[in-house]
CSV table of C-alpha atoms and ligand atoms in Angstrom, one decimal:
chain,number,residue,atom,x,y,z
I,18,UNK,CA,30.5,11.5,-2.1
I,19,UNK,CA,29.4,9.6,1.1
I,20,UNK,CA,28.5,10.7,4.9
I,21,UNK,CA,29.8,7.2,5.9
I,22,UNK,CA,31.8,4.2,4.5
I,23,UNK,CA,30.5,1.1,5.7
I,24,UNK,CA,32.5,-1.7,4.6
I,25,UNK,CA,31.3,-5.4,4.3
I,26,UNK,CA,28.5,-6.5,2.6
I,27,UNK,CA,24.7,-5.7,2.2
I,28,UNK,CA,23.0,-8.3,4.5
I,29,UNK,CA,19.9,-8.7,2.0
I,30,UNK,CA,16.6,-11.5,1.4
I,31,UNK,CA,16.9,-12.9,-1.7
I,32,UNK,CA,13.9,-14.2,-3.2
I,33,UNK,CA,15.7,-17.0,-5.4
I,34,UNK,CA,12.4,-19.4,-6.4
I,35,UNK,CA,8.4,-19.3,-5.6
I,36,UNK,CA,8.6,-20.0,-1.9
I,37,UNK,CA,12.6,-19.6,-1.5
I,38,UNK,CA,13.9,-16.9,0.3
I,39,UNK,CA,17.1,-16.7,1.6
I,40,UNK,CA,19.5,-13.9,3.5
I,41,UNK,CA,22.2,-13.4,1.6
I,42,UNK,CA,25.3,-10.6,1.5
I,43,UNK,CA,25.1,-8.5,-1.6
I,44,UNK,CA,27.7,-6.0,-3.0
I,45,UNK,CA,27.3,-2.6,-1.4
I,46,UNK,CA,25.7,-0.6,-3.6
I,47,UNK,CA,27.2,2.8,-5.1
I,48,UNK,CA,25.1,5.5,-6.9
I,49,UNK,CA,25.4,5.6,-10.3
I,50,UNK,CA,24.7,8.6,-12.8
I,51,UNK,CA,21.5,10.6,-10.9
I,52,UNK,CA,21.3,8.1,-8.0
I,53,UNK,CA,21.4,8.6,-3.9
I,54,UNK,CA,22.1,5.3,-1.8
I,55,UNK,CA,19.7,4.7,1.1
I,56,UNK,CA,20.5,3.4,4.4
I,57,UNK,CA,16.9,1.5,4.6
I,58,UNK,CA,15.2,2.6,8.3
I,59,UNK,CA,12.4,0.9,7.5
I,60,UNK,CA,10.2,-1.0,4.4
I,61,UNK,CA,6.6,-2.5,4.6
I,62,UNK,CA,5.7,-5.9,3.8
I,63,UNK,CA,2.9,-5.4,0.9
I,64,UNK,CA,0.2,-8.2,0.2
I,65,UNK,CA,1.6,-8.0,-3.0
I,66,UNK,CA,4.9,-9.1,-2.3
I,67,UNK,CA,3.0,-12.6,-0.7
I,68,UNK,CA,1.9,-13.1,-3.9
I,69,UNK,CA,5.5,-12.8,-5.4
I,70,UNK,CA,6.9,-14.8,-2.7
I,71,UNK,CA,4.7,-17.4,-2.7
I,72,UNK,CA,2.5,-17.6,-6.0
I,73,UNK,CA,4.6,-17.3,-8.6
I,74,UNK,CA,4.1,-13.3,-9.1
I,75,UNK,CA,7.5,-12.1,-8.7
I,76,UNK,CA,8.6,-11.1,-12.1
I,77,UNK,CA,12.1,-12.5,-12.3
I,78,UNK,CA,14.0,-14.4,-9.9
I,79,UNK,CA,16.5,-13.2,-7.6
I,80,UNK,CA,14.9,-10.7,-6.6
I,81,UNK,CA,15.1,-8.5,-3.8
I,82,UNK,CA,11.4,-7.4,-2.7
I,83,UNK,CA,10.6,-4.8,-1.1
I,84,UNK,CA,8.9,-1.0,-2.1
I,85,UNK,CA,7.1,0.7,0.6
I,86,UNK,CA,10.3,1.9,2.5
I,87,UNK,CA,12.0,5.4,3.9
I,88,UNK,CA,15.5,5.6,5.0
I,89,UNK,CA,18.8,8.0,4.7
I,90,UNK,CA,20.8,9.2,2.3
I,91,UNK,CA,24.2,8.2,3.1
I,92,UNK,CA,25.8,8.8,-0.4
I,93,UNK,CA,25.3,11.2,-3.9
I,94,UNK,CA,26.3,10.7,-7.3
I,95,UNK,CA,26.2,14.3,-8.1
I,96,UNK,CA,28.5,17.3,-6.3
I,97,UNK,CA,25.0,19.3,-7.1
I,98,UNK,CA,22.9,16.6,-4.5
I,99,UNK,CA,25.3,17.0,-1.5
I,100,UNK,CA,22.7,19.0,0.9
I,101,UNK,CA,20.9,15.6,0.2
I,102,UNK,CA,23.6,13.7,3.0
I,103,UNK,CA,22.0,12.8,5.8
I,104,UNK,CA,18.0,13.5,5.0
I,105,UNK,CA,16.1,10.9,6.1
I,106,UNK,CA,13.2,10.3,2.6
I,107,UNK,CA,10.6,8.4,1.4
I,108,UNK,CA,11.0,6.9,-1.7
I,109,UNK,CA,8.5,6.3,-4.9
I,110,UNK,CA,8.9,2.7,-6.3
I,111,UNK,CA,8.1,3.0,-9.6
I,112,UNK,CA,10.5,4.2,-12.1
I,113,UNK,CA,8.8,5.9,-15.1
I,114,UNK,CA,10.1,6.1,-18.6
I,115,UNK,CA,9.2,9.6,-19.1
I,116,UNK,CA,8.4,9.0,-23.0
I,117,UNK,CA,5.2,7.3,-22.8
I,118,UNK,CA,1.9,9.1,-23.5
I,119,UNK,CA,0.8,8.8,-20.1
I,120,UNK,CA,4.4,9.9,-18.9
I,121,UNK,CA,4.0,12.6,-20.7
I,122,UNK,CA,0.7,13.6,-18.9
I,123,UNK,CA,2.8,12.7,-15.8
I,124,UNK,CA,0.1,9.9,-15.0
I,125,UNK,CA,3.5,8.1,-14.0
I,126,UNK,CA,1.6,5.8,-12.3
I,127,UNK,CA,-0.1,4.3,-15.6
I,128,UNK,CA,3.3,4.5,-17.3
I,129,UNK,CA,3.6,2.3,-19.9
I,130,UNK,CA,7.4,1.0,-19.6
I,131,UNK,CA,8.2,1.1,-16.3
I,132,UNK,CA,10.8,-0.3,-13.7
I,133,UNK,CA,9.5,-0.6,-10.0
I,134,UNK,CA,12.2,-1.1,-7.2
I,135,UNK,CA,11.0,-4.2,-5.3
I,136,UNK,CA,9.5,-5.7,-8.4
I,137,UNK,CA,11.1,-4.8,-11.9
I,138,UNK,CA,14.3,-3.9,-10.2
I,139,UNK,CA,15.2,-4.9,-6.4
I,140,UNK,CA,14.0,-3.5,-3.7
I,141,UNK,CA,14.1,-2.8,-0.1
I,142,UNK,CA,14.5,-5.9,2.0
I,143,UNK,CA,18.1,-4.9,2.2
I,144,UNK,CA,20.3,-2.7,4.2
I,145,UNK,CA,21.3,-0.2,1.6
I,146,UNK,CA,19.8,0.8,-1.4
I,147,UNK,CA,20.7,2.7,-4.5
I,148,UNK,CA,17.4,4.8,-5.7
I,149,UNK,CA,17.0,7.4,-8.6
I,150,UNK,CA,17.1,11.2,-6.7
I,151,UNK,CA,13.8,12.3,-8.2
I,152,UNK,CA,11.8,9.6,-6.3
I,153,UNK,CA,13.4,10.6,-2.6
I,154,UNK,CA,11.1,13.0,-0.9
I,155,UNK,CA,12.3,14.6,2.1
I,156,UNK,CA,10.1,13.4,5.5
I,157,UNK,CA,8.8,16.4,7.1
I,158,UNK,CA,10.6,17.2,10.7
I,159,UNK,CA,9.0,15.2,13.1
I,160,UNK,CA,8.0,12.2,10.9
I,161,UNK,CA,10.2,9.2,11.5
I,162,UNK,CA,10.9,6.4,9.2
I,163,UNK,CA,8.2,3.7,10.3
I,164,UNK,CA,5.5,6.2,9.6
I,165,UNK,CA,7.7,7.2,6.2
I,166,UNK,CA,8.0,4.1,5.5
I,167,UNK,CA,4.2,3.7,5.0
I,168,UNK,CA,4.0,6.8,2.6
I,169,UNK,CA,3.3,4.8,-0.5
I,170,UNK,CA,0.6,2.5,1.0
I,171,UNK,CA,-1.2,5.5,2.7
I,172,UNK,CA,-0.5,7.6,-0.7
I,173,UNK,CA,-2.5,4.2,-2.8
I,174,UNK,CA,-6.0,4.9,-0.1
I,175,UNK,CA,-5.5,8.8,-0.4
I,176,UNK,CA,-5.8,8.3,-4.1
I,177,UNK,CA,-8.7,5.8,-3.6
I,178,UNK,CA,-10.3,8.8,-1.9
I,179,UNK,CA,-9.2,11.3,-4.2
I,180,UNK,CA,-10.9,9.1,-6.7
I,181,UNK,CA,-14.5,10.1,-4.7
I,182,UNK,CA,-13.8,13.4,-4.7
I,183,UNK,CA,-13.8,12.8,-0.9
I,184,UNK,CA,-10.1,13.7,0.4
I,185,UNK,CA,-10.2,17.6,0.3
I,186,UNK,CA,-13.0,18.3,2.4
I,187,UNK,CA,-16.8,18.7,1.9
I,188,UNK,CA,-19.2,15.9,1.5
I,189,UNK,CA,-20.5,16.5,-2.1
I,190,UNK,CA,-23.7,14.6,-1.1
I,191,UNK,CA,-22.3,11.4,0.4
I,192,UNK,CA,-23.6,10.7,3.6
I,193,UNK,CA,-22.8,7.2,4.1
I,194,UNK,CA,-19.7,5.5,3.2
I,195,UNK,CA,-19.1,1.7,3.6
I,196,UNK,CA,-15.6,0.2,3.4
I,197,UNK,CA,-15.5,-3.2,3.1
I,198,UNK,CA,-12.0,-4.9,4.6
I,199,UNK,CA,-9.8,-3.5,7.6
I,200,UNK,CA,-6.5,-4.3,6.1
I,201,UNK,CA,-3.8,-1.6,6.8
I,202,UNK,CA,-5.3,0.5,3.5
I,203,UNK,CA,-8.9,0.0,4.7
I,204,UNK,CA,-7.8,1.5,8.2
I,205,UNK,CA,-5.9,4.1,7.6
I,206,UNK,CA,-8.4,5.1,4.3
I,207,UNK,CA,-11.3,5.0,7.0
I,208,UNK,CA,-9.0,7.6,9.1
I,209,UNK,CA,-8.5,10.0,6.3
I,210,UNK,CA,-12.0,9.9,5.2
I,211,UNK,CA,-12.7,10.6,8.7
I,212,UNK,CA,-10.5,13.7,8.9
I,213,UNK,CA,-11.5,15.4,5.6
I,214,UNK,CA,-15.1,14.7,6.0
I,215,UNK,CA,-16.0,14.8,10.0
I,216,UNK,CA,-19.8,14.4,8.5
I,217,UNK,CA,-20.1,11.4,7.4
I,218,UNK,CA,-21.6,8.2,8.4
I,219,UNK,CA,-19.0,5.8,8.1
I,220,UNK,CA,-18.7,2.1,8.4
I,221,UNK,CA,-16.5,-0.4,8.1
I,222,UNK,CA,-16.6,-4.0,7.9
I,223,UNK,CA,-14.3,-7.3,8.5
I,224,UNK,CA,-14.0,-10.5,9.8
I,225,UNK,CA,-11.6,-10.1,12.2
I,226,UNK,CA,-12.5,-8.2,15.3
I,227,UNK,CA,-8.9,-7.2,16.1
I,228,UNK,CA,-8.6,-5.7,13.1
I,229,UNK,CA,-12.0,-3.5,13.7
I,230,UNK,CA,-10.6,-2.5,17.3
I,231,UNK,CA,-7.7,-0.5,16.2
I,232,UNK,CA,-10.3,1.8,15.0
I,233,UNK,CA,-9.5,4.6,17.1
I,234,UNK,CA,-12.5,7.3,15.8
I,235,UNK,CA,-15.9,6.2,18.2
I,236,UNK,CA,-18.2,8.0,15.0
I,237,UNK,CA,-16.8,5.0,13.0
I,238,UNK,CA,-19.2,2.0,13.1
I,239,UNK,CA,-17.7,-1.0,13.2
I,240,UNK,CA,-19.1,-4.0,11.7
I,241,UNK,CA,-17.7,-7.8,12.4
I,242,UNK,CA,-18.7,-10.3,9.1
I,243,UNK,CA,-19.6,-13.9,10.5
I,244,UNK,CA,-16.8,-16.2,9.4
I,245,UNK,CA,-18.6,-18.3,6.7
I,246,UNK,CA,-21.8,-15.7,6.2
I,247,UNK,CA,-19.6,-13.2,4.4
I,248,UNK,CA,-21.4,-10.5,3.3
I,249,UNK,CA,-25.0,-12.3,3.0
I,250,UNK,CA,-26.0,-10.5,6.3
I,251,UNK,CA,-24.9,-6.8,5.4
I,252,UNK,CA,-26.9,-7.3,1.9
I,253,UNK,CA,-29.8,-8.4,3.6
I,254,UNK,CA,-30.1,-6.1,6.4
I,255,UNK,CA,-28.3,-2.9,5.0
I,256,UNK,CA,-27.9,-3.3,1.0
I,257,UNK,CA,-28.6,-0.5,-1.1
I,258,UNK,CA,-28.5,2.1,1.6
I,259,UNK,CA,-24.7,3.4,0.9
I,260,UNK,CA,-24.0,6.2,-1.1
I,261,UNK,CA,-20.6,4.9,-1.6
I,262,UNK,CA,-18.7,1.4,-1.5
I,263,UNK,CA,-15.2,1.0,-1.0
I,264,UNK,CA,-13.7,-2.3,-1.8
I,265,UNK,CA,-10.6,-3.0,0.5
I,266,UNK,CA,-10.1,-6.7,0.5
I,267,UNK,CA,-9.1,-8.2,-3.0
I,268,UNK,CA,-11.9,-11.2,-2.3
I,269,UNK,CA,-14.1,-11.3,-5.6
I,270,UNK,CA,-17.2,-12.2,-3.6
I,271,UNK,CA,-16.7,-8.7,-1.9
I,272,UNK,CA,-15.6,-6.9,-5.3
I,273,UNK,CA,-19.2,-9.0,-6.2
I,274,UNK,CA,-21.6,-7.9,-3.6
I,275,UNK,CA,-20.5,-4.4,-3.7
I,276,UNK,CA,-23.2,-3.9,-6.3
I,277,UNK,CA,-25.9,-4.9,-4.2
I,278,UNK,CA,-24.6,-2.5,-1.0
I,279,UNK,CA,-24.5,0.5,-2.8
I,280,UNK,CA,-27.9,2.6,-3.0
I,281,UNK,CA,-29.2,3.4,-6.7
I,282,UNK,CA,-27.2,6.1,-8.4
I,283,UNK,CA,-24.4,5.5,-5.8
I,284,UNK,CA,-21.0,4.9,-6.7
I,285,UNK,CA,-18.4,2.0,-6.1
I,286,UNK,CA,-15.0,1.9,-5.5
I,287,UNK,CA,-13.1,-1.0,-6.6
I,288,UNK,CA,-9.5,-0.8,-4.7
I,289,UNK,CA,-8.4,-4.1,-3.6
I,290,UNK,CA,-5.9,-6.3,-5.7
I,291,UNK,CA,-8.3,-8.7,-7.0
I,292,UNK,CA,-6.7,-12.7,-6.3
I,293,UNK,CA,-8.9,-14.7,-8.6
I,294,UNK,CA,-11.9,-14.1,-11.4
I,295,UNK,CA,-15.3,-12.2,-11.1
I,296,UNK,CA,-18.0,-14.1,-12.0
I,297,UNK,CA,-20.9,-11.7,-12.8
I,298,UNK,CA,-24.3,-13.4,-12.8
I,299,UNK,CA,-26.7,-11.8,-15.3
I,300,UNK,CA,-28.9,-10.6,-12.3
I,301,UNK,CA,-25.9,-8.2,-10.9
I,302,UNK,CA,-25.2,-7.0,-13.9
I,303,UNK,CA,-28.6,-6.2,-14.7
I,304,UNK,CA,-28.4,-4.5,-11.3
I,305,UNK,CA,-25.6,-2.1,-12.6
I,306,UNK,CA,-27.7,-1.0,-14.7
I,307,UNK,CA,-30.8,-0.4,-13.3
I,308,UNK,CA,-29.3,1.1,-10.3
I,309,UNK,CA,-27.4,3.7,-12.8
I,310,UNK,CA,-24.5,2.9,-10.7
I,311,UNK,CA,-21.0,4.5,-11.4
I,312,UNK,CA,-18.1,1.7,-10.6
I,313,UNK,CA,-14.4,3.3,-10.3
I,314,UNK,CA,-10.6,2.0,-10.6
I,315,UNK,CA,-8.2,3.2,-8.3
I,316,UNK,CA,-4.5,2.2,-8.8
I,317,UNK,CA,-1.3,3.3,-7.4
I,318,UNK,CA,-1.0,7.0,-6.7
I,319,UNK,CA,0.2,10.1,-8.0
I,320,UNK,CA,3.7,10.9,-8.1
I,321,UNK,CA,5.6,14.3,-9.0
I,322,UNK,CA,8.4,14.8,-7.7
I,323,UNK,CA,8.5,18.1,-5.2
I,324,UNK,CA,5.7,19.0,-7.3
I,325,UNK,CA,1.9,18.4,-5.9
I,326,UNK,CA,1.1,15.2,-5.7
I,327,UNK,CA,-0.7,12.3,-3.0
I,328,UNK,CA,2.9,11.7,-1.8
I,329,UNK,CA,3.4,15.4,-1.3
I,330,UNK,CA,-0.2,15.2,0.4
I,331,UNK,CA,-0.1,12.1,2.1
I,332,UNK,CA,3.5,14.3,3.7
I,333,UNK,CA,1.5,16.7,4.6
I,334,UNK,CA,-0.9,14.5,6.3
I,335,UNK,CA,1.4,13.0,8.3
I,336,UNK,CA,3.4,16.2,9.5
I,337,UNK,CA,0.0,17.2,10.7
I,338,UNK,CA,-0.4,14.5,13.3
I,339,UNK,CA,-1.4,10.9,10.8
I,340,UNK,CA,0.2,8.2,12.3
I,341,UNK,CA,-0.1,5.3,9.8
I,342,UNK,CA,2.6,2.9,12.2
I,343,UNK,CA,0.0,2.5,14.6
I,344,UNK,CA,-2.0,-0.1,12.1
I,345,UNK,CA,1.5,-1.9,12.3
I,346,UNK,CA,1.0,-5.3,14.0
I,347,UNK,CA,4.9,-6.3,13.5
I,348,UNK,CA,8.0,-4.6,13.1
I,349,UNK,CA,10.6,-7.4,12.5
I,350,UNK,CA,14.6,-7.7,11.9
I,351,UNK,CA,15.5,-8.2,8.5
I,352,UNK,CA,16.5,-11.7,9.1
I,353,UNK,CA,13.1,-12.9,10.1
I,354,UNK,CA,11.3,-11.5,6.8
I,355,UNK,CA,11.2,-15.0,6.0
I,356,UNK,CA,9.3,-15.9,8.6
I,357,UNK,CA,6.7,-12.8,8.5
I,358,UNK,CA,6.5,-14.1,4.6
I,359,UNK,CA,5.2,-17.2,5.9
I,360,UNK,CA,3.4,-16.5,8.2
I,361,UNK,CA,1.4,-14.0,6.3
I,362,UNK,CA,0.7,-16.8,3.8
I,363,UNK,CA,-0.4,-19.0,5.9
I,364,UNK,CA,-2.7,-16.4,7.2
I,365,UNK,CA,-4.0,-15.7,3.7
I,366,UNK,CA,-4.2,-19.1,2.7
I,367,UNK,CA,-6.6,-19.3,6.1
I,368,UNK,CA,-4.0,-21.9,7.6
I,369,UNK,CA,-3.4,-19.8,10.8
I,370,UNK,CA,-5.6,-17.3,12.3
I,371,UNK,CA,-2.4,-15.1,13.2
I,372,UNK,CA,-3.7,-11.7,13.8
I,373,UNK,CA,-1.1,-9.6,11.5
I,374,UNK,CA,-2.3,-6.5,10.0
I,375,UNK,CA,0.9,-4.8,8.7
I,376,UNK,CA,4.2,-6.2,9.0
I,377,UNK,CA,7.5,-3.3,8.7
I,378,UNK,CA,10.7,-4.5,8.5
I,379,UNK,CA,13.3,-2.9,10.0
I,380,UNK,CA,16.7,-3.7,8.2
I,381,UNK,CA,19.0,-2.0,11.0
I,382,UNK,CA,17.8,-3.6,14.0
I,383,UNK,CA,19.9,-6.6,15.6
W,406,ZN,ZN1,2.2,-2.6,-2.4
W,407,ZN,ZN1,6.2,6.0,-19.4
């Protein structure tokens, strides 16, 4: 059943080698058994899918990146789905197997098995998209697709928080909170802190001074890292006087120096994609433990369906005013992903000093 034929092809980027990319026309897609098929509004470029692009991450080659996206349903496989037509959703990436033990706790996140569209299976740097129904969520009325686009990125720093106990209101003793990195997650982690805990004393910290102005909240202290210091200055000056660190970069000097930051019996959260090793001198470690600090994981977020959930949450969030495309330092037509791909490398690989945040794709624009 369809609200529209479009005939022709799906204009698509094709990620064919490490460091090939290419726009090619793909088959249109049609749902199969279970499936909707998305006209893509808009999908996020994800640090992670630099590292697929460019550092030999992707898991199998083609493959069309691509999984923090929102978009309409334009066609059902099921007679059942038809009130679907027409809702503009967000979509969750990751397909769970539903047999595994952590499936069966419906920790889908830590499935076991899994397929992930813009990974495992191809994703959203494409016009159209065919998606399994029980991962579309419906955007709430006056939520466009740019913000819904962002729902699985701002979802992965609501369950950072969650993590803290710190996204439902009330302080439960923290009264200062450093994050370390104002990447898109850092930002918009540091607004959501800020708006469930108007109390506390929050900080962040970067490099980049661009990056620290789009911090709209003036309560939020803002603190620019010298280029080739790092963190040497912060440790010196401030260490041991947060209650919490939040880890937002992915640098293992940061996920390093963390330890020394946070105040004795405080509590660390780890949430960046580490890129490389941690070395762990004896002395830090020895730190851990005589500080009787308490270092957390956070990965992905949690995922239900229509049932509860960060996505649900992260939703709500949004319908309430959170307006996570305002961290967005380029929205870009499909055909010059590519280029946004590089560039972004070259920015990580500290060959340019381009100032993108968050790049959002928007497959439909000419
Ligand atoms: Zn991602
Ligand atoms: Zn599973």
């Amino acid at each position: 059943m369809r609200l529209k034929i479009k005939e022709g092809q799906n204009t698509s980027i094709v990620l064919r080698a490490s460091g090939k990319l290419s726009m090619e026309g793909r088959v249109m897609p049609i749902p199969g058994p279970g499936e909707v098929v998305i006209k893509i509004g808009a999908c996020g470029v994800c640090s992670s899918d630099i590292s697929r692009a460019f550092k030999k991450k992707a898991y199998h080659y083609p493959l069309v990146m691509g999984h923090e996206f929102a978009g309409e349903i334009i066609s059902v496989d099921a007679e059942d789905d038809a009130a679907l037509l027409g809702k503009q959703v967000a979509v969750f990436p990751l397909l769970p197997c539903f047999q595994c033990e952590p499936c069966l706790r419906e920790a889908y996140a830590q499935c076991i098995q899994y397929h992930y569209y813009g990974s495992r299976n191809d994703g959203a740097y494409t016009k159209y998209l065919a998606v399994r129904q029980w991962n579309v969520l419906p955007l709430p009325v006056g939520v466009d697709l740019r913000d819904g686009a962002l729902t699985e990125p701002v979802a992965v720093a609501l369950h950072g928080l969650n993590r803290l106990g710190l996204s439902g209101g009330g302080n439960r003793g923290v009264e200062r909170v450093l994050i370390v990195g104002a990447g898109f997650i850092g930002l918009v982690g540091a607004e959501m802190l800020r708006m469930s805990c108007p109390d506390i004393a929050i900080t962040v910290a970067d490099r980049n001074q661009y990056k620290l102005d789009l911090i709209a909240d003036p309560a939020t202290e803002r603190v620019l890292l010298e280029p080739n210091q790092g963190l040497e200055r912060l440790v010196t000056e401030r260490g041991g006087q947060f209650d919490v660190v939040i880890e937002a970069t992915g640098a293992p000097s940061v996920f390093r120096e963390t330890i020394r930051l946070v105040r004795p019996g405080g509590r660390v959260l780890w949430m960046g994609n580490i890129e490389a090793d941690l070395l762990l001198p004896q002395a830090l470690v020895s730190m851990i433990l005589r500080k009787e600090i308490s270092i957390l994981g956070t990965w992905n977020s949690s995922y239900a369906g229509r049932a509860p959930s960060d996505w649900t949450r992260t939703l709500e969030l949004m319908a309430n005013g959170l307006r996570p495309s305002r961290y967005v330092s380029d929205f870009v037509r499909l055909e010059d992903a590519p280029d946004i791909l590089r560039r972004l490398n070259e920015r990580k690989t500290g060959k340019t000093k381009d100032n993108i945040i968050k790049a959002v794709i928007l497959p439909h624009h000419e």
